[in-house]
């Protein structure tokens, strides 16, 4: 079972980082394949919290091969400061490899992200303002600057000039502001990137070949998704999405592997739902239950610190994610956060503006924007779950809740999260039976 993919099955921040960190121990390589430093992946190791934006969540294992694939957009300043922070904490980062073909987030991408949002005003997407969208736009327009370009001054300068040319008009207002003018200065930009390139050179590699080696040797490659299915640029709630494909299929293009290299795909979902940024969210709660989920789940963005919108779990969206990603199994995180709720609602259908109900995810934006959740209610529990270490430690109501999710999603739950710590993740019996990753534990 060499290729295992971990993707977000909701709107992001499901706890992918924690799941990847746990599995990384058994993996030969941990590979990011899309997104950039819009991601914020949290790992808690022995009570110490680490937040990763670009570096794959396997880096805490000394010397582990951690790959930033070609499909990732890389802000080199952010990457270097992340590496510096890790080195400062005594973490060995020698296993980090960055694809020479990954695209660079340039200072003008960040300015354009800000200005694009400002132009939209109240209709803003609520991006992380890290330059992600404009960088992917330049990649598609064939005006992107790639990691390998940092290693060649002449090519670099030429490419930056070509990339800036069509943006002149949009960037003109910023040239008057000293801070922005400095960010847009061609000479400074080139010099900065050459310095970054020099500092990153030992990490730059042909990462596809590296991943192929892992796969061909039958060792485990773990592909770490960022963002999530409902934020997918093609299949999510467009235009309130990110600018990449966080679905599992993007592993092939974003890491340079083949479809047949993928053996197992897991989706990560919270026991409820959250969303950060604007866009449709049919199960959103605007009452004290929503506030309670936010407070108990510490639902504040890892990257931007924004309060996350909270709601009940949405099984219409989850079933959509199961099908889109062909998920083999589900990891349900943050079950502990639901403790103390008298009744727990589960959205099994949507009700549209015409009052009709439907149980599949609507393709039409007008239908989705007006849809609200139709719920079934399940009994809650009062017991603290954070010390539970096996399924049988869980109260019966929590087990029933999970059984309901499993039945509705149509796939087994492989792991259950009962807290942010490594030890607070329970393997289920059915999970052990379905997932071949167990073999790698004993290998
Ligand atoms: P990611 O972007 O999917 O990696 O998720 P984030 O790290 O942005 O957000 C998930 C948050 O939930 C982090 O603060 C994690 O430490 C925390 N977390 C993960 N799993 C659990 C869990 O089972 N219970 C609780 N209470 N917190 C969890
Ligand atoms: P992880 O990997 C949650 C959201 C933003 C915004 C939209 C577009 O931690 O789960 P972008 O900056 O990507 O152009 O913003 O996508 N978004 C995320 N929401 N978790 C993330 O990553 C996200 N990355 C982007 O809030 O709504
Ligand atoms: Mg996150």
Short mmCIF file of C-alpha atoms and ligand atoms in Angstrom, two decimals:
data_model
loop_
_atom_site.label_atom_id
_atom_site.label_comp_id
_atom_site.label_asym_id
_atom_site.label_seq_id
_atom_site.Cartn_x
_atom_site.Cartn_y
_atom_site.Cartn_z
CA UNK A 1 0.00 0.00 0.00
CA UNK A 2 2.44 2.69 -1.01
CA UNK A 3 0.18 5.72 -1.67
CA UNK A 4 -2.17 7.09 1.00
CA UNK A 5 -3.94 10.41 0.50
CA UNK A 6 -5.38 12.52 3.33
CA UNK A 7 -7.85 15.23 2.27
CA UNK A 8 -10.22 17.63 3.96
CA UNK A 9 -13.82 16.47 3.52
CA UNK A 10 -15.45 19.76 4.60
CA UNK A 11 -14.36 23.42 4.46
CA UNK A 12 -10.86 23.05 5.89
CA UNK A 13 -9.30 22.91 9.36
CA UNK A 14 -10.64 19.42 9.98
CA UNK A 15 -7.43 18.34 11.69
CA UNK A 16 -5.53 17.05 8.65
CA UNK A 17 -2.20 18.10 10.15
CA UNK A 18 -2.80 16.00 13.25
CA UNK A 19 -3.77 12.93 11.20
CA UNK A 20 -0.76 13.29 8.90
CA UNK A 21 1.60 13.76 11.84
CA UNK A 22 0.33 10.54 13.38
CA UNK A 23 0.65 8.48 10.21
CA UNK A 24 3.95 10.06 9.17
CA UNK A 25 5.80 7.83 11.60
CA UNK A 26 5.04 4.91 9.26
CA UNK A 27 5.73 6.84 6.06
CA UNK A 28 8.87 7.13 3.99
CA UNK A 29 7.77 10.49 2.52
CA UNK A 30 5.13 13.10 3.35
CA UNK A 31 4.07 15.13 0.35
CA UNK A 32 2.10 18.38 -0.02
CA UNK A 33 0.57 18.60 -3.51
CA UNK A 34 -1.49 21.83 -3.65
CA UNK A 35 -2.25 25.08 -1.87
CA UNK A 36 0.30 27.25 -0.15
CA UNK A 37 0.63 29.13 3.10
CA UNK A 38 -3.11 29.70 3.16
CA UNK A 39 -3.02 26.37 4.98
CA UNK A 40 -2.54 26.23 8.72
CA UNK A 41 -1.95 22.73 10.06
CA UNK A 42 -1.63 22.27 13.81
CA UNK A 43 0.21 19.49 15.56
CA UNK A 44 0.40 19.08 19.31
CA UNK A 45 3.39 16.99 20.41
CA UNK A 46 3.85 16.40 24.13
CA UNK A 47 1.76 19.48 24.86
CA UNK A 48 3.80 21.69 22.53
CA UNK A 49 1.87 23.25 19.64
CA UNK A 50 3.38 23.52 16.14
CA UNK A 51 1.66 25.36 13.27
CA UNK A 52 2.72 24.58 9.73
CA UNK A 53 1.75 26.56 6.67
CA UNK A 54 4.06 25.19 3.99
CA UNK A 55 6.21 22.54 5.57
CA UNK A 56 4.54 19.09 5.46
CA UNK A 57 3.24 17.75 8.76
CA UNK A 58 5.83 14.94 8.89
CA UNK A 59 8.74 17.22 9.70
CA UNK A 60 8.71 16.47 13.44
CA UNK A 61 10.22 13.04 12.74
CA UNK A 62 13.98 13.65 12.41
CA UNK A 63 15.21 13.57 8.83
CA UNK A 64 11.82 12.49 7.44
CA UNK A 65 11.54 13.18 3.72
CA UNK A 66 8.99 15.98 3.47
CA UNK A 67 8.13 17.12 -0.03
CA UNK A 68 6.64 20.39 -1.22
CA UNK A 69 5.36 19.22 -4.59
CA UNK A 70 5.12 21.06 -7.89
CA UNK A 71 1.43 21.83 -7.36
CA UNK A 72 2.12 23.91 -4.24
CA UNK A 73 2.56 27.69 -4.46
CA UNK A 74 5.56 28.72 -2.38
CA UNK A 75 6.20 32.03 -0.67
CA UNK A 76 9.96 31.64 -0.18
CA UNK A 77 10.15 34.17 2.66
CA UNK A 78 7.45 32.28 4.56
CA UNK A 79 9.12 28.94 3.91
CA UNK A 80 12.48 30.20 5.14
CA UNK A 81 11.00 31.68 8.28
CA UNK A 82 9.10 28.45 8.96
CA UNK A 83 12.33 26.47 8.57
CA UNK A 84 14.17 28.89 10.80
CA UNK A 85 11.51 28.53 13.50
CA UNK A 86 11.76 24.76 13.31
CA UNK A 87 15.54 24.77 13.47
CA UNK A 88 15.30 27.09 16.46
CA UNK A 89 13.09 24.53 18.16
CA UNK A 90 15.75 21.89 17.55
CA UNK A 91 13.89 20.15 14.70
CA UNK A 92 15.98 18.50 12.00
CA UNK A 93 14.67 19.85 8.68
CA UNK A 94 17.29 18.25 6.43
CA UNK A 95 14.63 15.99 4.86
CA UNK A 96 12.69 18.88 3.35
CA UNK A 97 12.60 18.88 -0.46
CA UNK A 98 10.99 21.57 -2.60
CA UNK A 99 10.01 20.92 -6.19
CA UNK A 100 12.00 23.01 -8.66
CA UNK A 101 8.77 23.32 -10.63
CA UNK A 102 6.61 24.75 -7.83
CA UNK A 103 5.46 28.31 -8.45
CA UNK A 104 6.53 31.23 -6.31
CA UNK A 105 4.20 33.65 -4.59
CA UNK A 106 5.63 37.05 -5.46
CA UNK A 107 5.15 40.32 -3.54
CA UNK A 108 2.82 41.57 -6.28
CA UNK A 109 0.58 38.50 -5.83
CA UNK A 110 0.04 39.49 -2.21
CA UNK A 111 -0.78 43.08 -3.18
CA UNK A 112 -3.18 41.85 -5.87
CA UNK A 113 -4.89 39.51 -3.40
CA UNK A 114 -5.49 42.45 -1.04
CA UNK A 115 -6.65 44.76 -3.82
CA UNK A 116 -8.94 42.11 -5.34
CA UNK A 117 -10.70 41.66 -2.01
CA UNK A 118 -10.94 45.41 -1.46
CA UNK A 119 -12.52 45.81 -4.90
CA UNK A 120 -15.15 43.18 -4.09
CA UNK A 121 -16.06 45.04 -0.89
CA UNK A 122 -19.00 43.36 0.82
CA UNK A 123 -18.90 40.54 -1.75
CA UNK A 124 -15.33 39.64 -0.78
CA UNK A 125 -14.32 35.97 -0.68
CA UNK A 126 -12.52 36.37 2.61
CA UNK A 127 -9.24 35.00 1.29
CA UNK A 128 -6.25 34.54 3.56
CA UNK A 129 -4.60 37.37 1.57
CA UNK A 130 -1.45 35.31 1.10
CA UNK A 131 -1.37 35.83 -2.69
CA UNK A 132 -2.64 32.34 -3.48
CA UNK A 133 -5.22 33.22 -6.16
CA UNK A 134 -3.04 35.67 -8.13
CA UNK A 135 -0.13 33.19 -8.05
CA UNK A 136 -2.22 30.34 -9.48
CA UNK A 137 -3.64 32.82 -12.02
CA UNK A 138 -0.12 33.64 -13.23
CA UNK A 139 0.71 29.93 -13.38
CA UNK A 140 -2.27 29.36 -15.68
CA UNK A 141 -1.38 32.47 -17.71
CA UNK A 142 2.15 31.09 -18.10
CA UNK A 143 3.58 34.13 -16.36
CA UNK A 144 4.62 32.31 -13.22
CA UNK A 145 8.03 32.42 -11.59
CA UNK A 146 9.15 28.98 -10.43
CA UNK A 147 11.41 27.79 -7.63
CA UNK A 148 14.15 26.91 -10.13
CA UNK A 149 14.12 30.48 -11.47
CA UNK A 150 15.58 31.71 -8.18
CA UNK A 151 18.80 29.98 -9.18
CA UNK A 152 19.35 31.98 -12.39
CA UNK A 153 19.55 35.77 -12.17
CA UNK A 154 19.13 36.46 -15.88
CA UNK A 155 16.08 34.25 -16.34
CA UNK A 156 14.60 35.50 -13.09
CA UNK A 157 14.78 39.18 -14.01
CA UNK A 158 13.37 38.54 -17.47
CA UNK A 159 10.47 36.53 -16.11
CA UNK A 160 9.61 39.08 -13.42
CA UNK A 161 9.57 41.84 -16.04
CA UNK A 162 7.25 39.78 -18.24
CA UNK A 163 4.97 38.99 -15.30
CA UNK A 164 4.76 42.63 -14.19
CA UNK A 165 4.01 44.02 -17.65
CA UNK A 166 0.28 43.12 -17.83
CA UNK A 167 -0.23 44.10 -14.16
CA UNK A 168 1.12 47.64 -14.50
CA UNK A 169 -2.26 49.31 -14.54
CA UNK A 170 -3.57 47.36 -11.56
CA UNK A 171 -0.43 47.96 -9.53
CA UNK A 172 -0.03 51.67 -10.38
CA UNK A 173 -1.95 52.97 -7.33
CA UNK A 174 0.39 51.03 -5.05
CA UNK A 175 3.58 52.48 -6.52
CA UNK A 176 2.80 55.79 -4.80
CA UNK A 177 2.91 54.16 -1.36
CA UNK A 178 6.53 53.76 -0.21
CA UNK A 179 6.01 50.36 1.38
CA UNK A 180 4.36 48.90 -1.71
CA UNK A 181 6.79 50.67 -4.06
CA UNK A 182 9.60 48.86 -2.30
CA UNK A 183 7.75 45.53 -2.64
CA UNK A 184 7.37 46.19 -6.37
CA UNK A 185 10.93 47.32 -7.05
CA UNK A 186 12.33 45.00 -9.74
CA UNK A 187 15.91 45.16 -8.54
CA UNK A 188 15.04 44.49 -4.91
CA UNK A 189 12.63 41.70 -5.83
CA UNK A 190 15.31 40.01 -7.93
CA UNK A 191 17.97 40.37 -5.24
CA UNK A 192 15.66 39.05 -2.54
CA UNK A 193 14.73 36.02 -4.61
CA UNK A 194 18.34 35.26 -5.44
CA UNK A 195 19.13 35.31 -1.73
CA UNK A 196 16.13 33.09 -0.97
CA UNK A 197 17.19 30.74 -3.77
CA UNK A 198 20.70 30.53 -2.38
CA UNK A 199 19.39 29.73 1.09
CA UNK A 200 16.94 27.11 -0.20
CA UNK A 201 19.20 25.56 -2.82
CA UNK A 202 20.06 22.42 -0.85
CA UNK A 203 16.33 21.68 -0.50
CA UNK A 204 15.43 22.16 -4.18
CA UNK A 205 14.94 18.87 -6.00
CA UNK A 206 13.20 16.86 -8.69
CA UNK A 207 10.55 15.79 -6.23
CA UNK A 208 8.51 13.55 -8.55
CA UNK A 209 11.50 11.23 -8.98
CA UNK A 210 11.94 11.21 -5.25
CA UNK A 211 8.32 10.20 -4.64
CA UNK A 212 8.48 7.57 -7.41
CA UNK A 213 11.42 5.97 -5.61
CA UNK A 214 9.41 5.69 -2.40
CA UNK A 215 6.44 4.20 -4.27
CA UNK A 216 8.53 1.84 -6.39
CA UNK A 217 10.22 0.47 -3.28
CA UNK A 218 6.79 -0.31 -1.85
CA UNK A 219 7.28 2.19 0.97
CA UNK A 220 4.52 4.47 2.17
CA UNK A 221 4.10 7.93 0.63
CA UNK A 222 1.63 10.06 2.52
CA UNK A 223 -0.02 12.82 0.50
CA UNK A 224 -1.14 15.70 2.71
CA UNK A 225 -4.07 17.72 1.42
CA UNK A 226 -4.52 21.37 2.30
CA UNK A 227 -7.83 23.26 2.31
CA UNK A 228 -10.70 20.91 1.55
CA UNK A 229 -13.20 19.47 -0.90
CA UNK A 230 -15.80 22.22 -0.47
CA UNK A 231 -13.10 24.82 -1.24
CA UNK A 232 -12.08 23.08 -4.49
CA UNK A 233 -11.93 25.53 -7.40
CA UNK A 234 -13.90 23.17 -9.67
CA UNK A 235 -16.14 21.28 -7.28
CA UNK A 236 -16.50 23.58 -4.29
CA UNK A 237 -18.79 26.52 -3.64
CA UNK A 238 -17.33 28.68 -6.44
CA UNK A 239 -16.40 31.57 -6.33
CA UNK A 240 -16.09 31.16 -2.54
CA UNK A 241 -13.25 28.69 -2.92
CA UNK A 242 -9.50 28.56 -2.99
CA UNK A 243 -7.58 28.61 -6.28
CA UNK A 244 -6.37 25.02 -6.34
CA UNK A 245 -7.90 21.53 -6.37
CA UNK A 246 -7.78 20.13 -2.84
CA UNK A 247 -9.56 16.93 -3.95
CA UNK A 248 -7.61 13.68 -3.98
CA UNK A 249 -7.36 13.60 -7.78
CA UNK A 250 -5.00 16.58 -7.64
CA UNK A 251 -2.30 14.38 -6.13
CA UNK A 252 -1.45 13.18 -9.62
CA UNK A 253 -0.84 16.62 -11.11
CA UNK A 254 0.42 18.25 -7.93
CA UNK A 255 3.00 15.62 -7.02
CA UNK A 256 3.69 14.12 -10.44
CA UNK A 257 2.50 10.60 -9.72
CA UNK A 258 0.05 8.39 -11.61
CA UNK A 259 -3.53 7.50 -10.73
CA UNK A 260 -2.45 3.91 -10.07
CA UNK A 261 0.02 5.12 -7.44
CA UNK A 262 -2.87 5.93 -5.12
CA UNK A 263 -4.01 2.99 -3.03
CA UNK A 264 -6.07 4.49 -0.25
CA UNK A 265 -7.83 7.80 0.34
CA UNK A 266 -9.01 9.09 3.69
CA UNK A 267 -11.21 12.12 4.25
CA UNK A 268 -10.98 14.10 7.47
CA UNK A 269 -14.17 15.64 8.89
CA UNK A 270 -15.01 17.27 12.19
CA UNK A 271 -17.92 15.89 14.17
CA UNK A 272 -19.58 19.23 13.33
CA UNK A 273 -18.76 21.79 10.62
CA UNK A 274 -16.82 25.03 10.33
CA UNK A 275 -15.99 27.46 7.59
CA UNK A 276 -13.68 30.47 7.58
CA UNK A 277 -14.28 33.11 4.93
CA UNK A 278 -17.44 33.89 3.00
CA UNK A 279 -19.74 31.60 1.01
CA UNK A 280 -22.67 29.24 1.44
CA UNK A 281 -22.79 27.16 4.61
CA UNK A 282 -26.25 25.57 4.88
CA UNK A 283 -25.85 24.24 8.44
CA UNK A 284 -24.39 27.41 9.96
CA UNK A 285 -25.51 28.24 13.50
CA UNK A 286 -26.00 31.85 14.53
CA UNK A 287 -27.08 31.08 18.09
CA UNK A 288 -25.40 30.18 21.36
CA UNK A 289 -24.82 26.59 20.20
CA UNK A 290 -22.63 28.00 17.40
CA UNK A 291 -20.80 30.16 19.95
CA UNK A 292 -20.36 27.17 22.19
CA UNK A 293 -18.83 25.06 19.39
CA UNK A 294 -16.49 27.95 18.56
CA UNK A 295 -15.40 28.34 22.18
CA UNK A 296 -15.08 24.63 23.02
CA UNK A 297 -13.46 23.74 19.69
CA UNK A 298 -11.16 26.79 19.78
CA UNK A 299 -12.42 27.60 16.31
CA UNK A 300 -10.18 30.48 15.33
CA UNK A 301 -8.17 30.36 12.09
CA UNK A 302 -4.66 28.93 12.35
CA UNK A 303 -3.45 31.21 9.56
CA UNK A 304 -5.44 34.43 10.02
CA UNK A 305 -6.86 34.12 13.55
CA UNK A 306 -10.37 34.84 12.24
CA UNK A 307 -13.26 33.29 14.16
CA UNK A 308 -14.54 30.29 12.23
CA UNK A 309 -18.22 30.06 11.37
CA UNK A 310 -19.66 26.99 13.12
CA UNK A 311 -22.57 24.69 12.38
CA UNK A 312 -23.91 21.13 12.53
CA UNK A 313 -22.32 18.39 10.48
CA UNK A 314 -23.55 18.45 6.89
CA UNK A 315 -23.98 14.94 5.50
CA UNK A 316 -25.15 16.15 2.10
CA UNK A 317 -21.78 17.86 1.63
CA UNK A 318 -19.96 14.93 3.25
CA UNK A 319 -21.52 12.35 0.91
CA UNK A 320 -20.52 14.61 -1.98
CA UNK A 321 -16.94 14.60 -0.65
CA UNK A 322 -17.02 10.80 -0.29
CA UNK A 323 -17.94 10.42 -3.95
CA UNK A 324 -15.74 13.17 -5.39
CA UNK A 325 -12.61 11.91 -3.66
CA UNK A 326 -13.63 8.21 -3.73
CA UNK A 327 -12.90 8.13 -0.03
CA UNK A 328 -12.13 4.72 1.44
CA UNK A 329 -12.45 5.85 5.01
CA UNK A 330 -13.27 8.78 7.22
CA UNK A 331 -11.46 10.27 10.18
CA UNK A 332 -13.86 12.06 12.50
CA UNK A 333 -12.10 14.66 14.64
CA UNK A 334 -13.19 16.85 17.54
CA UNK A 335 -15.86 14.49 18.84
CA UNK A 336 -14.92 15.73 22.33
CA UNK A 337 -16.20 19.21 21.43
CA UNK A 338 -19.79 17.94 21.27
CA UNK A 339 -19.79 16.87 24.93
CA UNK A 340 -22.50 18.53 26.98
CA UNK A 341 -24.99 19.10 24.18
CA UNK A 342 -28.40 17.75 25.05
CA UNK A 343 -29.34 16.91 21.46
CA UNK A 344 -27.07 16.86 18.41
CA UNK A 345 -28.45 17.77 15.02
CA UNK A 346 -27.26 16.10 11.85
CA UNK A 347 -28.11 17.54 8.45
CA UNK A 348 -29.20 14.71 6.17
CA UNK A 349 -30.96 16.77 3.48
CA UNK A 350 -31.29 20.32 2.22
CA UNK A 351 -34.52 22.25 1.90
CA UNK A 352 -34.59 24.56 -1.11
CA UNK A 353 -36.33 27.92 -1.63
CA UNK A 354 -39.33 26.10 -3.18
CA UNK A 355 -39.65 24.02 0.02
CA UNK A 356 -38.66 20.81 -1.74
CA UNK A 357 -36.03 18.68 -0.03
CA UNK A 358 -33.10 16.96 -1.70
CA UNK A 359 -30.21 14.86 -0.46
CA UNK A 360 -27.55 15.41 -3.11
CA UNK A 361 -25.27 18.42 -3.36
CA UNK A 362 -26.77 20.95 -5.82
CA UNK A 363 -24.66 21.99 -8.80
CA UNK A 364 -26.50 25.30 -9.25
CA UNK A 365 -25.26 28.21 -7.12
CA UNK A 366 -28.71 29.77 -6.74
CA UNK A 367 -30.07 26.52 -5.32
CA UNK A 368 -27.13 26.11 -2.96
CA UNK A 369 -27.16 29.71 -1.74
CA UNK A 370 -30.80 29.34 -0.69
CA UNK A 371 -30.56 25.84 0.73
CA UNK A 372 -30.86 25.25 4.44
CA UNK A 373 -30.31 22.07 6.42
CA UNK A 374 -32.99 19.49 7.27
CA UNK A 375 -32.01 17.69 10.43
CA UNK A 376 -32.32 14.49 12.36
CA UNK A 377 -31.71 14.77 16.08
CA UNK A 378 -29.59 12.37 18.06
CA UNK A 379 -29.11 12.24 21.82
CA UNK A 380 -26.01 13.91 23.20
CA UNK A 381 -23.76 12.86 26.08
CA UNK A 382 -22.27 14.56 29.11
CA UNK A 383 -19.09 12.56 29.59
CA UNK A 384 -15.69 14.11 28.92
CA UNK A 385 -14.14 12.15 26.03
CA UNK A 386 -10.62 13.48 26.15
CA UNK A 387 -9.29 10.53 28.15
CA UNK A 388 -10.98 7.89 25.96
CA UNK A 389 -8.42 5.70 24.19
CA UNK A 390 -10.57 2.95 22.67
CA UNK A 391 -14.01 2.90 21.09
CA UNK A 392 -15.40 1.05 24.09
CA UNK A 393 -14.34 3.96 26.35
CA UNK A 394 -16.80 6.19 24.49
CA UNK A 395 -20.31 6.64 25.91
CA UNK A 396 -23.04 4.75 24.05
CA UNK A 397 -24.57 7.98 22.67
CA UNK A 398 -21.21 8.98 21.14
CA UNK A 399 -20.84 5.54 19.57
CA UNK A 400 -24.39 5.78 18.20
CA UNK A 401 -23.61 9.21 16.76
CA UNK A 402 -20.57 7.81 14.95
CA UNK A 403 -22.54 4.79 13.72
CA UNK A 404 -25.11 7.17 12.26
CA UNK A 405 -22.39 9.16 10.45
CA UNK A 406 -20.83 5.96 9.15
CA UNK A 407 -24.13 4.68 7.81
CA UNK A 408 -24.97 8.02 6.16
CA UNK A 409 -21.51 8.48 4.65
CA UNK A 410 -21.43 4.88 3.45
CA UNK A 411 -17.78 4.36 4.42
CA UNK A 412 -16.11 3.24 7.65
CA UNK A 413 -14.69 5.59 10.23
CA UNK A 414 -11.06 4.68 10.64
CA UNK A 415 -10.04 7.05 13.44
CA UNK A 416 -11.79 9.25 16.00
CA UNK A 417 -10.33 12.43 17.48
CA UNK A 418 -11.02 13.22 21.13
CA UNK A 419 -8.51 16.03 21.62
CA UNK A 420 -5.63 17.83 19.88
CA UNK A 421 -2.85 15.57 21.25
CA UNK A 422 -1.23 12.70 19.38
CA UNK A 423 -2.49 10.28 22.02
CA UNK A 424 -6.05 11.56 21.67
CA UNK A 425 -6.75 9.76 18.40
CA UNK A 426 -8.56 6.40 18.53
CA UNK A 427 -8.16 3.72 15.85
CA UNK A 428 -11.49 1.97 15.31
CA UNK A 429 -11.87 -1.77 14.92
CA UNK A 430 -13.45 -1.40 11.47
CA UNK A 431 -10.66 1.03 10.57
CA UNK A 432 -8.03 -1.53 11.45
CA UNK A 433 -9.82 -4.00 9.22
CA UNK A 434 -10.17 -1.75 6.16
CA UNK A 435 -6.92 0.16 6.16
CA UNK A 436 -3.79 -1.46 4.81
CA UNK A 437 -1.70 1.20 6.54
CA UNK A 438 -1.69 -1.09 9.56
CA UNK A 439 0.70 -3.34 7.67
CA UNK A 440 3.16 -0.51 7.56
CA UNK A 441 2.98 -0.23 11.32
CA UNK A 442 4.37 -3.71 11.78
CA UNK A 443 6.69 -3.57 8.78
P1 LIG B 1 -6.01 21.38 9.48
O1 LIG B 1 -5.87 22.66 8.74
O2 LIG B 1 -7.00 20.45 8.85
O3 LIG B 1 -4.70 20.69 9.74
O4 LIG B 1 -6.61 21.76 10.91
P2 LIG B 1 -6.17 22.99 11.86
O5 LIG B 1 -4.89 22.65 12.51
O6 LIG B 1 -6.27 24.27 11.12
O7 LIG B 1 -7.38 23.02 12.88
C1 LIG B 1 -7.71 21.92 13.66
C2 LIG B 1 -7.60 22.32 15.14
O8 LIG B 1 -8.25 21.34 15.93
C3 LIG B 1 -6.19 22.40 15.64
O9 LIG B 1 -6.11 23.39 16.63
C4 LIG B 1 -5.96 21.01 16.25
O10 LIG B 1 -4.98 21.02 17.30
C5 LIG B 1 -7.31 20.74 16.82
N1 LIG B 1 -7.71 19.32 16.86
C6 LIG B 1 -7.44 18.32 15.97
N2 LIG B 1 -8.09 17.20 16.30
C7 LIG B 1 -8.79 17.48 17.42
C8 LIG B 1 -9.69 16.73 18.23
O11 LIG B 1 -9.99 15.56 17.99
N3 LIG B 1 -10.24 17.38 19.30
C9 LIG B 1 -9.95 18.68 19.60
N4 LIG B 1 -10.55 19.24 20.67
N5 LIG B 1 -9.12 19.42 18.85
C10 LIG B 1 -8.55 18.82 17.78
P1 LIG B 2 -6.29 24.34 5.83
O1 LIG B 2 -5.29 23.58 5.00
C1 LIG B 2 -9.84 26.83 5.93
C2 LIG B 2 -10.35 29.67 2.62
C3 LIG B 2 -10.26 31.15 2.93
C4 LIG B 2 -11.21 31.70 1.91
C5 LIG B 2 -10.94 30.80 0.68
C6 LIG B 2 -9.99 31.40 -0.32
O2 LIG B 2 -5.72 24.89 7.09
O3 LIG B 2 -7.53 23.53 6.02
P2 LIG B 2 -7.35 31.71 -0.35
O4 LIG B 2 -6.45 32.48 0.55
O5 LIG B 2 -7.06 30.26 -0.42
O6 LIG B 2 -7.48 32.34 -1.71
O7 LIG B 2 -8.83 31.87 0.32
O8 LIG B 2 -10.42 29.61 1.21
N1 LIG B 2 -9.19 28.86 3.06
C7 LIG B 2 -9.20 28.03 4.10
N2 LIG B 2 -10.15 27.77 5.01
N3 LIG B 2 -8.68 26.17 5.97
C8 LIG B 2 -7.72 26.39 5.05
O9 LIG B 2 -6.61 25.64 4.94
C9 LIG B 2 -7.94 27.39 4.08
N4 LIG B 2 -7.22 27.88 3.05
C10 LIG B 2 -8.00 28.77 2.43
O10 LIG B 2 -10.67 31.42 4.24
O11 LIG B 2 -12.54 31.48 2.31
MG1 LIG B 3 -6.05 24.71 9.08
#
